[in-house]
Amino acid sequence: MQESMQSARLMAYALWSTELQLVAMKAFDKSAIPARPVLERQVNSASTLHMPASAGFLEGVSCGAIHAAAAHAAAHMRFGSGHADDTAIKPLHQAVLGVLEDARVESLAMEELPGLRRLWQVFHEELATDDATLEALLRRLTRALFAPEWKDTHPWIEKGRRLYLGARSLGWAELRQAASILANDIGQMRVGFDAVNYLVQPAYRDDNTHLWRMPEGRAIESPQPLDQPDPSEETFGSRGAGCRAEDDATDLRLLGVVPEWDRLISRYRADWCSLLEVQPSEGNPATLFAQMQAQTAWINGLARRIRKATSMQPQLVRANAGGDFHETALIDAGIALRAGSMPDAGIYLRTAATHEPRRIVFIVDASVSTVGPCPPWLAPSRRRLLYGMALLTALACAAFEQAGHDCTILGFNSNTRHCVRIQPIKNEEEPVSSSSVLARLVGLTPEWSTRSGAAVRYAMQLLHDTSGSMIVLVSDGQPHDVDIHDPRYLPEDLQRAAQEARRRGVTVLGLEIGPESGMAPGVNKAPGWLCTCASSLSMTADAIVHAIRQGTY
């Protein structure tokens, strides 16, 4: 495979002087390796085409497929388009637009270099099918656009060919409009689309994620949120996702950047997410304080369990009374008497468990998905989910403080990787029961998205790799951002962040709350990631104590 990739790299350069590196993907979990190539476009350096290493990729024709994939990637780089605001296109529209854009760049490439048709044609001949599923229709449209002489009388295919021919020479905006019309027709046909398992066809074509991501070196201007709620709907008091970045620009302070794990290429993207600090709003803390007072027994009980779980091994210490003498204390007392001073009365032995304060960081998901109703076991009446998460955070934090530990509370949400907002709610010196801390907790507003991995990495920076520390992520368990449409991407990045923390002696506990809580399949059981879908206060207490005992101390 290495010889074929080297040959394909030289071929790409020979076509249009395209600097293209080809590398085989490697992953810690082979099931995470995508079944299609992934093109990573760069502005000021060579782009990279990541080739799948899975056994199911292009079996039997790997050499020709690698050359076909390289030529297709080079065509994208020579004739391709795409814009920053295309991150908000829905998955079905992305699939249709990807078919049209793939056909466009290949047709332009074949006009310049007709011999490329022979390289790609063999893969299109395998796409013939009479099925009426959406995947089959996309395959049929792909072949119809590649081979104009091939006849397909399906009305949607004929319409797709007609719209494509009308938009092909005009530009990206017209192509996108054509894709929108075709996708809307699919919606009218009530044909289901499995976005998670959809694969671009033919198999030599890359997965088109580069169409929705900006190349490194270019900035995204004024990213817009997806699925903005109607501002008139105030059932649970959310401001929704309608907040624009420029509205808060004067209140933002850059905290730094953190990396992010990209499962598609099985590597980290360095300095990928920008962390911005914004001062939180404040609300009325009276109700939250009253509900904390009502749960005093739960706080006291959890504090006792935390104190017991975090106590170090029993040690012999000095005491003023007891049955045995402390030998070192007797010597010190004798020296003091000979020196003419009063000796310490603690000359006896006592067994005691010593206590070492630990550092706990709570990070609260303040994304728009927390606008829904709070579970009745957590907060009464029509409270939104975020309020319940704030209450649970305050209760757990109070128990840790009563047990003698230092706690920090942060709120977070995101609007693409360029704007991960961190809201400082409480520092280690402030008691959680203070009116100012509770006011900031109540003032959290559901908006934007959830880039949890970036928030966990920032919490790790605050802890300075202090062994025995803990990060508690309180969320609805739905990582999401408007520039990511792969449902496994952000959960697997969060899993990686938890593993990074584990290696540094920091435990990460996920407390998921809400009717739709739950990570992507397989993430909850990942090494280093402790996660509980809480459905009661007792379950929450058990999860916290279990996480303390599972930690590396």
Coordinates of C-alpha atoms in Angstrom, one line a residue:
M1 CA 0.0 0.0 0.0
Q2 CA 2.9 2.4 0.7
E3 CA 4.3 2.1 -2.8
S4 CA 0.8 2.8 -4.2
M5 CA 0.4 5.9 -2.0
Q6 CA 3.8 7.2 -3.1
S7 CA 2.9 6.6 -6.7
A8 CA -0.4 8.3 -6.2
R9 CA 1.3 11.3 -4.6
L10 CA 3.5 11.7 -7.6
M11 CA 0.5 11.4 -9.9
A12 CA -1.4 14.1 -8.1
Y13 CA 1.6 16.5 -8.5
A14 CA 1.8 15.6 -12.2
L15 CA -1.8 16.4 -12.8
W16 CA -2.0 20.0 -11.5
S17 CA 1.2 20.4 -9.4
T18 CA -0.9 19.5 -6.4
E19 CA 1.1 19.0 -3.2
L20 CA -0.8 16.1 -1.6
Q21 CA 0.5 13.8 1.1
L22 CA -1.1 10.3 1.4
V23 CA -1.1 8.6 4.8
A24 CA -2.7 5.4 6.1
M25 CA -5.0 5.9 9.0
K26 CA -4.3 4.4 12.4
A27 CA -6.6 4.3 15.3
F28 CA -6.7 2.8 18.8
D29 CA -10.1 1.4 18.0
K30 CA -10.3 -0.1 14.5
S31 CA -14.1 0.3 14.5
A32 CA -13.5 4.0 14.6
I33 CA -11.6 4.1 11.3
P34 CA -13.9 5.5 8.6
A35 CA -14.6 3.5 5.5
R36 CA -13.8 6.4 3.1
P37 CA -10.7 8.6 2.6
V38 CA -10.6 11.9 4.5
L39 CA -9.2 15.0 2.8
E40 CA -7.5 17.5 5.1
R41 CA -7.0 20.7 3.2
Q42 CA -4.4 23.2 4.0
V43 CA -3.8 26.8 2.8
N44 CA -0.1 27.3 3.2
S45 CA 1.2 23.7 3.1
A46 CA 0.6 20.4 1.5
S47 CA -2.9 18.9 2.0
T48 CA -3.2 15.4 3.4
L49 CA -5.4 12.5 2.1
H50 CA -5.9 10.0 4.9
M51 CA -6.6 6.5 3.5
P52 CA -8.6 4.0 5.5
A53 CA -6.7 0.9 6.7
S54 CA -9.9 -1.1 7.2
A55 CA -10.1 -4.5 5.4
G56 CA -13.5 -3.6 3.9
F57 CA -12.1 -0.6 1.9
L58 CA -11.8 -1.1 -1.8
E59 CA -11.0 -4.8 -1.6
G60 CA -9.3 -6.3 -4.7
V61 CA -8.7 -3.0 -6.5
S62 CA -6.7 -1.1 -3.8
C63 CA -3.9 0.1 -6.1
G64 CA -6.2 1.6 -8.7
A65 CA -8.5 2.9 -6.0
I66 CA -5.7 4.8 -4.3
H67 CA -4.8 6.5 -7.6
A68 CA -8.5 7.3 -8.2
A69 CA -8.8 8.7 -4.7
A70 CA -5.7 10.9 -5.1
A71 CA -6.9 12.2 -8.5
H72 CA -10.3 13.0 -7.0
A73 CA -8.7 14.8 -4.1
A74 CA -6.5 16.7 -6.5
A75 CA -9.6 17.7 -8.5
H76 CA -11.2 19.1 -5.4
M77 CA -8.1 21.2 -4.7
R78 CA -7.9 22.4 -8.3
F79 CA -11.6 23.1 -9.0
G80 CA -13.3 22.8 -5.6
S81 CA -15.3 25.4 -3.6
G82 CA -17.0 25.7 -0.3
H83 CA -17.6 28.4 2.3
A84 CA -17.5 28.9 6.0
D85 CA -21.3 29.2 6.4
D86 CA -21.8 25.8 4.9
T87 CA -21.2 24.2 8.4
A88 CA -24.9 24.8 9.1
I89 CA -26.2 22.7 6.2
K90 CA -28.2 19.7 7.5
P91 CA -26.8 16.2 6.9
L92 CA -29.3 15.3 4.0
H93 CA -28.5 18.6 2.2
Q94 CA -24.8 17.8 2.7
A95 CA -25.1 14.4 1.1
V96 CA -26.9 15.7 -2.0
L97 CA -24.6 18.7 -2.3
G98 CA -21.6 16.4 -1.9
V99 CA -22.8 14.3 -4.9
L100 CA -23.2 17.5 -7.0
E101 CA -19.9 18.9 -6.0
D102 CA -18.0 15.6 -6.6
A103 CA -19.6 15.4 -10.1
R104 CA -18.7 19.0 -10.8
V105 CA -15.0 18.8 -9.9
E106 CA -14.6 15.5 -11.8
S107 CA -16.3 16.8 -14.9
L108 CA -14.1 19.9 -15.0
A109 CA -11.0 17.6 -14.4
M110 CA -12.0 15.3 -17.3
E111 CA -12.5 18.3 -19.6
E112 CA -8.8 19.2 -19.0
L113 CA -7.5 15.7 -18.8
P114 CA -9.9 13.2 -20.6
G115 CA -7.8 10.2 -19.5
L116 CA -9.1 10.5 -16.0
R117 CA -12.4 9.1 -17.1
R118 CA -10.8 5.7 -17.5
L119 CA -9.4 5.9 -14.0
W120 CA -12.7 6.6 -12.4
Q121 CA -15.2 4.8 -14.6
V122 CA -14.7 1.3 -13.3
F123 CA -16.0 2.3 -9.9
H124 CA -19.1 3.9 -11.3
E125 CA -20.1 0.8 -13.3
E126 CA -20.8 -0.9 -9.9
L127 CA -23.3 1.6 -8.8
A128 CA -26.2 0.4 -11.1
T129 CA -29.3 -0.5 -9.0
D130 CA -33.1 -0.3 -9.3
D131 CA -33.7 0.3 -5.5
A132 CA -35.7 3.3 -4.4
T133 CA -34.0 3.8 -1.0
L134 CA -32.4 7.1 -0.5
E135 CA -28.9 5.6 -0.6
A136 CA -29.7 3.9 -3.9
L137 CA -31.1 7.1 -5.3
L138 CA -27.9 9.0 -4.4
R139 CA -25.8 6.2 -6.1
R140 CA -28.0 6.4 -9.2
L141 CA -27.7 10.2 -9.3
T142 CA -23.9 9.8 -8.9
R143 CA -23.7 7.5 -11.9
A144 CA -26.1 9.6 -14.0
L145 CA -24.0 12.8 -13.5
F146 CA -20.7 10.9 -14.2
A147 CA -22.0 9.2 -17.4
P148 CA -24.5 11.4 -19.3
E149 CA -25.1 8.6 -21.7
W150 CA -26.5 6.3 -18.9
K151 CA -30.3 6.4 -18.8
D152 CA -32.3 6.5 -15.6
T153 CA -36.0 7.4 -15.9
H154 CA -36.6 8.0 -12.2
P155 CA -38.2 11.5 -12.0
W156 CA -35.9 12.6 -9.1
I157 CA -32.8 11.5 -11.0
E158 CA -33.9 13.3 -14.2
K159 CA -34.6 16.4 -12.1
G160 CA -31.2 16.1 -10.4
R161 CA -29.4 15.9 -13.7
R162 CA -31.3 18.9 -15.1
L163 CA -30.6 21.1 -12.0
Y164 CA -27.0 20.1 -12.0
L165 CA -26.4 21.0 -15.6
G166 CA -28.1 24.3 -15.0
A167 CA -25.9 25.1 -12.0
R168 CA -22.6 23.4 -12.9
S169 CA -21.1 26.4 -14.7
L170 CA -22.6 29.1 -12.5
G171 CA -21.0 28.7 -9.0
W172 CA -21.2 27.2 -5.6
A173 CA -24.3 29.2 -4.5
E174 CA -26.3 27.9 -7.5
L175 CA -25.1 24.3 -6.8
R176 CA -26.2 24.6 -3.2
Q177 CA -29.6 25.9 -4.3
A178 CA -30.0 22.9 -6.6
A179 CA -29.0 20.6 -3.7
S180 CA -31.6 22.2 -1.5
I181 CA -34.4 21.7 -4.0
L182 CA -33.4 18.0 -4.4
A183 CA -33.2 17.5 -0.6
N184 CA -36.6 19.0 -0.1
D185 CA -38.0 16.7 -2.7
I186 CA -36.6 13.8 -0.8
G187 CA -38.3 15.1 2.3
Q188 CA -41.6 15.2 0.4
M189 CA -41.0 11.6 -0.7
R190 CA -40.8 10.6 3.0
V191 CA -37.6 8.6 2.3
G192 CA -35.6 8.0 5.5
F193 CA -31.9 9.1 5.6
D194 CA -29.4 7.3 7.9
A195 CA -26.8 10.1 8.3
V196 CA -24.7 8.0 10.8
N197 CA -24.1 5.1 8.4
Y198 CA -24.2 7.0 5.1
L199 CA -21.1 6.4 2.9
V200 CA -20.1 8.5 -0.1
Q201 CA -20.1 6.6 -3.4
P202 CA -18.1 5.4 -5.2
A203 CA -15.7 4.2 -2.6
Y204 CA -12.6 6.0 -3.9
R205 CA -14.3 9.4 -3.2
D206 CA -13.4 11.1 0.1
D207 CA -16.1 11.7 2.8
N208 CA -16.5 15.4 1.8
T209 CA -16.0 16.6 5.4
H210 CA -13.5 19.2 4.0
L211 CA -16.4 20.9 2.2
W212 CA -17.9 21.8 5.6
R213 CA -14.7 22.6 7.4
M214 CA -12.5 25.6 6.7
P215 CA -8.9 24.8 5.8
E216 CA -6.4 25.6 8.6
G217 CA -5.2 29.2 8.1
R218 CA -8.6 30.7 7.3
A219 CA -11.0 32.2 9.8
I220 CA -14.7 31.7 10.0
E221 CA -16.5 34.9 10.1
S222 CA -19.5 35.4 12.4
P223 CA -20.6 31.8 12.8
Q224 CA -24.3 31.4 12.9
P225 CA -26.1 28.9 15.2
L226 CA -28.2 26.1 13.9
D227 CA -31.9 25.5 14.7
Q228 CA -32.6 28.9 16.3
P229 CA -35.7 28.7 18.6
D230 CA -38.5 31.1 18.3
P231 CA -37.7 33.9 20.7
S232 CA -41.4 34.2 21.6
E233 CA -41.3 30.7 23.2
E234 CA -40.3 31.3 26.8
T235 CA -41.7 28.2 28.4
F236 CA -38.5 27.5 30.2
G237 CA -36.9 30.9 30.0
S238 CA -34.2 30.2 27.5
R239 CA -32.6 32.8 25.3
G240 CA -32.1 29.9 22.8
A241 CA -29.3 29.7 20.3
G242 CA -30.0 33.0 18.8
C243 CA -27.1 34.8 20.5
R244 CA -24.5 36.0 18.0
A245 CA -20.8 36.2 18.8
E246 CA -20.6 39.9 18.1
D247 CA -23.2 40.7 20.7
D248 CA -20.8 39.7 23.5
A249 CA -17.5 40.6 21.8
T250 CA -16.8 43.4 24.2
D251 CA -17.2 41.0 27.2
L252 CA -14.9 38.2 25.9
R253 CA -11.3 37.5 27.1
L254 CA -9.1 35.0 25.4
L255 CA -8.0 32.3 27.9
G256 CA -6.0 30.3 25.4
V257 CA -6.4 27.4 22.9
V258 CA -6.6 23.6 23.5
P259 CA -6.3 20.7 21.1
E260 CA -9.1 18.4 19.9
W261 CA -9.2 14.8 18.9
D262 CA -10.3 14.1 15.3
R263 CA -11.5 10.5 15.1
L264 CA -11.7 10.7 11.3
I265 CA -7.9 11.1 11.0
S266 CA -7.1 9.5 14.3
R267 CA -4.9 12.3 15.6
Y268 CA -5.1 15.5 17.6
R269 CA -5.6 18.9 15.9
A270 CA -3.2 21.2 17.8
D271 CA -4.4 24.6 19.1
W272 CA -7.8 23.9 17.7
C273 CA -10.4 25.3 20.1
S274 CA -10.4 28.9 21.3
L275 CA -11.4 29.4 25.0
L276 CA -13.1 32.7 25.7
E277 CA -14.0 33.9 29.2
V278 CA -17.2 35.8 29.6
Q279 CA -18.6 37.1 32.9
P280 CA -21.8 35.4 33.8
S281 CA -25.1 37.1 34.4
E282 CA -26.8 37.1 37.8
G283 CA -30.3 36.0 38.8
N284 CA -32.3 35.9 42.1
P285 CA -30.7 33.3 44.3
A286 CA -33.5 33.1 46.9
T287 CA -35.2 30.0 45.5
L288 CA -32.0 28.1 44.9
F289 CA -30.8 28.9 48.5
A290 CA -34.1 27.7 49.9
Q291 CA -33.9 24.4 48.0
M292 CA -30.3 23.9 49.2
Q293 CA -31.5 24.4 52.8
A294 CA -34.2 21.8 52.2
Q295 CA -31.5 19.3 51.2
T296 CA -29.3 19.8 54.3
A297 CA -29.6 16.1 55.3
W298 CA -28.5 15.0 51.8
I299 CA -25.5 17.4 51.9
N300 CA -24.4 16.2 55.4
G301 CA -24.7 12.5 54.4
L302 CA -22.7 12.9 51.2
A303 CA -20.1 15.0 53.1
R304 CA -19.6 12.2 55.6
R305 CA -19.2 9.7 52.7
I306 CA -16.7 12.0 50.9
R307 CA -14.7 12.6 54.0
K308 CA -14.4 8.8 54.6
A309 CA -13.6 8.1 50.9
T310 CA -10.9 10.8 50.8
S311 CA -9.2 10.0 54.2
M312 CA -5.7 8.8 54.0
Q313 CA -4.3 5.7 55.8
P314 CA -4.5 5.9 59.6
Q315 CA -1.4 7.2 61.3
L316 CA -0.2 7.5 64.8
V317 CA -0.4 11.0 66.1
R318 CA 0.2 12.8 69.5
A319 CA -2.7 13.1 72.0
N320 CA -3.2 14.6 75.4
A321 CA -4.6 11.3 76.8
G322 CA -4.3 7.6 76.1
G323 CA -3.0 4.2 77.2
D324 CA 0.4 4.3 75.4
F325 CA 3.1 6.9 75.2
H326 CA 4.4 8.6 72.1
E327 CA 8.2 7.9 72.2
T328 CA 9.2 11.0 70.2
A329 CA 6.9 13.1 72.3
L330 CA 8.5 11.9 75.5
I331 CA 12.0 12.8 74.2
D332 CA 10.7 16.2 73.2
A333 CA 9.1 16.7 76.7
G334 CA 12.4 15.7 78.4
I335 CA 14.4 18.2 76.3
A336 CA 11.8 20.9 77.1
L337 CA 12.0 20.3 80.9
R338 CA 15.8 20.4 80.9
A339 CA 15.7 23.7 78.9
G340 CA 13.4 25.1 81.6
S341 CA 10.3 25.4 79.3
M342 CA 6.8 23.9 79.5
P343 CA 6.6 20.6 77.6
D344 CA 3.8 19.8 75.2
A345 CA 1.0 17.8 76.9
G346 CA 0.5 15.6 73.9
I347 CA 2.8 12.7 75.0
Y348 CA 0.3 9.9 74.3
L349 CA -0.5 7.9 71.1
R350 CA -3.7 8.2 69.2
T351 CA -4.6 6.6 65.8
A352 CA -6.1 9.1 63.4
A353 CA -7.0 9.3 59.7
T354 CA -5.3 12.3 58.2
H355 CA -7.1 14.5 55.7
E356 CA -5.6 16.2 52.6
P357 CA -7.8 18.8 50.8
R358 CA -8.4 18.0 47.2
R359 CA -9.4 20.2 44.3
I360 CA -12.7 19.7 42.5
V361 CA -13.8 21.5 39.4
F362 CA -17.5 21.4 38.4
I363 CA -18.3 22.3 34.8
V364 CA -21.9 23.0 34.0
D365 CA -23.3 22.6 30.5
A366 CA -25.2 25.8 29.6
S367 CA -26.0 24.9 26.0
V368 CA -29.4 25.4 24.4
S369 CA -30.3 21.7 24.8
T370 CA -30.7 22.4 28.6
V371 CA -33.7 24.6 28.0
G372 CA -36.1 21.6 28.4
P373 CA -38.0 20.7 31.6
C374 CA -36.1 19.6 34.7
P375 CA -36.8 16.1 36.1
P376 CA -39.3 16.2 39.0
W377 CA -36.9 14.4 41.4
L378 CA -34.5 17.3 41.1
A379 CA -36.6 20.5 41.2
P380 CA -40.3 21.0 41.6
S381 CA -42.7 23.0 39.3
R382 CA -41.9 24.1 35.8
R383 CA -38.2 24.6 36.1
R384 CA -35.9 24.2 33.1
L385 CA -33.2 21.5 33.0
L386 CA -30.4 24.0 33.5
Y387 CA -31.8 25.2 36.8
G388 CA -31.9 21.6 38.0
M389 CA -28.3 21.1 36.9
A390 CA -27.3 24.3 38.8
L391 CA -29.1 23.0 41.9
L392 CA -27.4 19.6 41.7
T393 CA -24.0 21.3 41.3
A394 CA -24.6 23.5 44.3
L395 CA -25.6 20.6 46.5
A396 CA -22.6 18.4 45.5
C397 CA -20.3 21.4 45.8
A398 CA -21.6 22.1 49.3
A399 CA -20.9 18.5 50.3
F400 CA -17.4 18.6 49.1
E401 CA -16.7 21.9 50.9
Q402 CA -18.2 20.5 54.1
A403 CA -15.8 17.6 53.7
G404 CA -12.9 20.0 53.6
H405 CA -12.1 20.2 49.8
D406 CA -11.6 23.2 47.5
C407 CA -14.2 23.6 44.7
T408 CA -14.4 25.7 41.5
I409 CA -17.6 26.0 39.4
L410 CA -17.5 26.9 35.7
G411 CA -20.3 27.2 33.1
F412 CA -19.6 26.6 29.4
N413 CA -21.1 26.5 26.0
S414 CA -19.8 26.9 22.4
N415 CA -20.4 28.3 19.0
T416 CA -18.0 26.4 16.8
R417 CA -14.4 25.7 17.8
H418 CA -13.6 29.3 17.5
C419 CA -15.8 30.3 20.5
V420 CA -15.9 28.0 23.5
R421 CA -17.2 30.3 26.2
I422 CA -16.1 29.7 29.8
Q423 CA -18.2 31.4 32.6
P424 CA -16.5 31.6 36.0
I425 CA -19.2 31.0 38.6
K426 CA -17.2 30.2 41.8
N427 CA -13.5 30.2 42.8
E428 CA -12.0 28.2 45.6
E429 CA -12.1 31.0 48.1
E430 CA -15.9 31.6 47.8
P431 CA -18.4 29.4 49.6
V432 CA -21.0 27.9 47.4
S433 CA -23.8 29.1 49.7
S434 CA -22.9 32.7 49.2
S435 CA -25.5 34.8 47.5
S436 CA -23.1 36.0 44.8
V437 CA -22.2 32.4 43.7
L438 CA -25.8 31.3 43.8
A439 CA -26.9 34.4 41.8
R440 CA -24.3 33.5 39.1
L441 CA -25.5 29.9 39.0
V442 CA -29.1 31.0 38.6
G443 CA -28.0 33.5 36.0
L444 CA -26.8 30.8 33.6
T445 CA -28.7 31.0 30.3
P446 CA -29.2 28.0 27.9
E447 CA -27.7 29.0 24.6
W448 CA -25.4 27.8 21.8
S449 CA -23.8 24.3 21.8
T450 CA -21.8 21.8 23.9
R451 CA -18.0 21.3 23.2
S452 CA -17.4 19.3 26.3
G453 CA -13.9 18.1 25.6
A454 CA -12.6 21.6 25.3
A455 CA -14.2 22.5 28.7
V456 CA -12.6 19.4 30.4
R457 CA -9.2 20.3 29.0
Y458 CA -9.5 23.9 30.4
A459 CA -10.5 22.4 33.8
M460 CA -7.4 20.3 33.7
Q461 CA -5.3 23.4 33.2
L462 CA -6.8 24.9 36.4
L463 CA -5.9 21.8 38.3
H464 CA -2.3 21.9 37.2
D465 CA -2.2 18.1 37.1
T466 CA -2.8 17.9 40.8
S467 CA -3.1 14.1 41.6
G468 CA -6.3 13.2 43.4
S469 CA -8.3 16.0 41.9
M470 CA -11.6 15.5 40.2
I471 CA -13.6 17.1 37.3
V472 CA -17.4 16.8 37.5
L473 CA -19.1 17.4 34.2
V474 CA -22.8 18.2 34.8
S475 CA -24.7 18.0 31.4
D476 CA -27.6 16.5 29.5
G477 CA -25.1 14.1 27.8
Q478 CA -25.5 15.5 24.3
P479 CA -22.2 17.0 23.0
H480 CA -22.9 19.0 19.8
D481 CA -21.7 22.0 17.9
V482 CA -22.9 23.6 14.7
D483 CA -19.6 22.9 12.8
I484 CA -19.7 19.2 13.5
H485 CA -22.2 16.8 11.9
D486 CA -20.5 13.5 12.8
P487 CA -22.5 12.3 15.9
R488 CA -19.4 10.4 17.2
Y489 CA -16.9 13.2 16.8
L490 CA -17.4 15.2 19.9
P491 CA -18.3 12.3 22.3
E492 CA -15.1 10.6 21.3
D493 CA -13.1 13.8 21.8
L494 CA -14.6 14.0 25.3
Q495 CA -13.6 10.4 25.9
R496 CA -10.0 11.3 24.9
A497 CA -10.0 14.3 27.2
A498 CA -11.1 12.1 30.1
Q499 CA -8.3 9.6 29.3
E500 CA -5.8 12.5 29.2
A501 CA -7.0 13.6 32.7
R502 CA -6.8 10.0 34.0
R503 CA -3.1 9.7 33.0
R504 CA -2.4 12.9 35.0
G505 CA -4.1 11.5 38.1
V506 CA -7.3 13.5 37.6
T507 CA -10.7 11.7 37.6
V508 CA -13.5 12.9 35.3
L509 CA -17.1 12.1 36.3
G510 CA -20.0 12.8 34.0
L511 CA -23.3 13.4 35.7
E512 CA -25.9 13.3 32.9
I513 CA -29.4 14.6 33.6
G514 CA -32.5 14.8 31.5
P515 CA -34.9 12.6 29.5
E516 CA -32.5 12.3 26.5
S517 CA -29.2 11.9 28.5
G518 CA -26.7 9.4 27.2
M519 CA -23.5 9.5 25.1
A520 CA -22.8 7.8 21.8
P521 CA -22.7 4.0 22.0
G522 CA -19.5 2.8 23.6
V523 CA -18.4 6.1 25.1
N524 CA -19.9 5.6 28.6
K525 CA -17.7 2.5 29.0
A526 CA -14.5 4.0 27.8
P527 CA -11.4 3.7 30.0
G528 CA -10.9 6.7 32.2
W529 CA -14.4 8.0 31.7
L530 CA -16.9 7.5 34.6
C531 CA -20.4 8.4 33.6
T532 CA -23.8 8.1 35.3
C533 CA -27.2 8.9 34.0
A534 CA -28.5 10.3 37.3
S535 CA -32.2 9.7 38.1
S536 CA -32.2 10.5 41.8
L537 CA -30.1 12.3 44.4
S538 CA -29.1 9.0 46.0
M539 CA -27.8 7.7 42.6
T540 CA -25.8 11.0 42.3
A541 CA -24.3 10.6 45.7
D542 CA -23.3 6.9 44.9
A543 CA -21.7 8.0 41.6
I544 CA -19.6 10.7 43.3
V545 CA -18.3 8.4 46.0
H546 CA -17.6 5.7 43.4
A547 CA -15.6 8.1 41.3
I548 CA -13.6 9.2 44.3
R549 CA -12.7 5.5 45.1
Q550 CA -11.9 4.8 41.4
G551 CA -9.6 7.8 41.2
T552 CA -5.8 7.5 41.0
Y553 CA -4.5 8.8 44.3

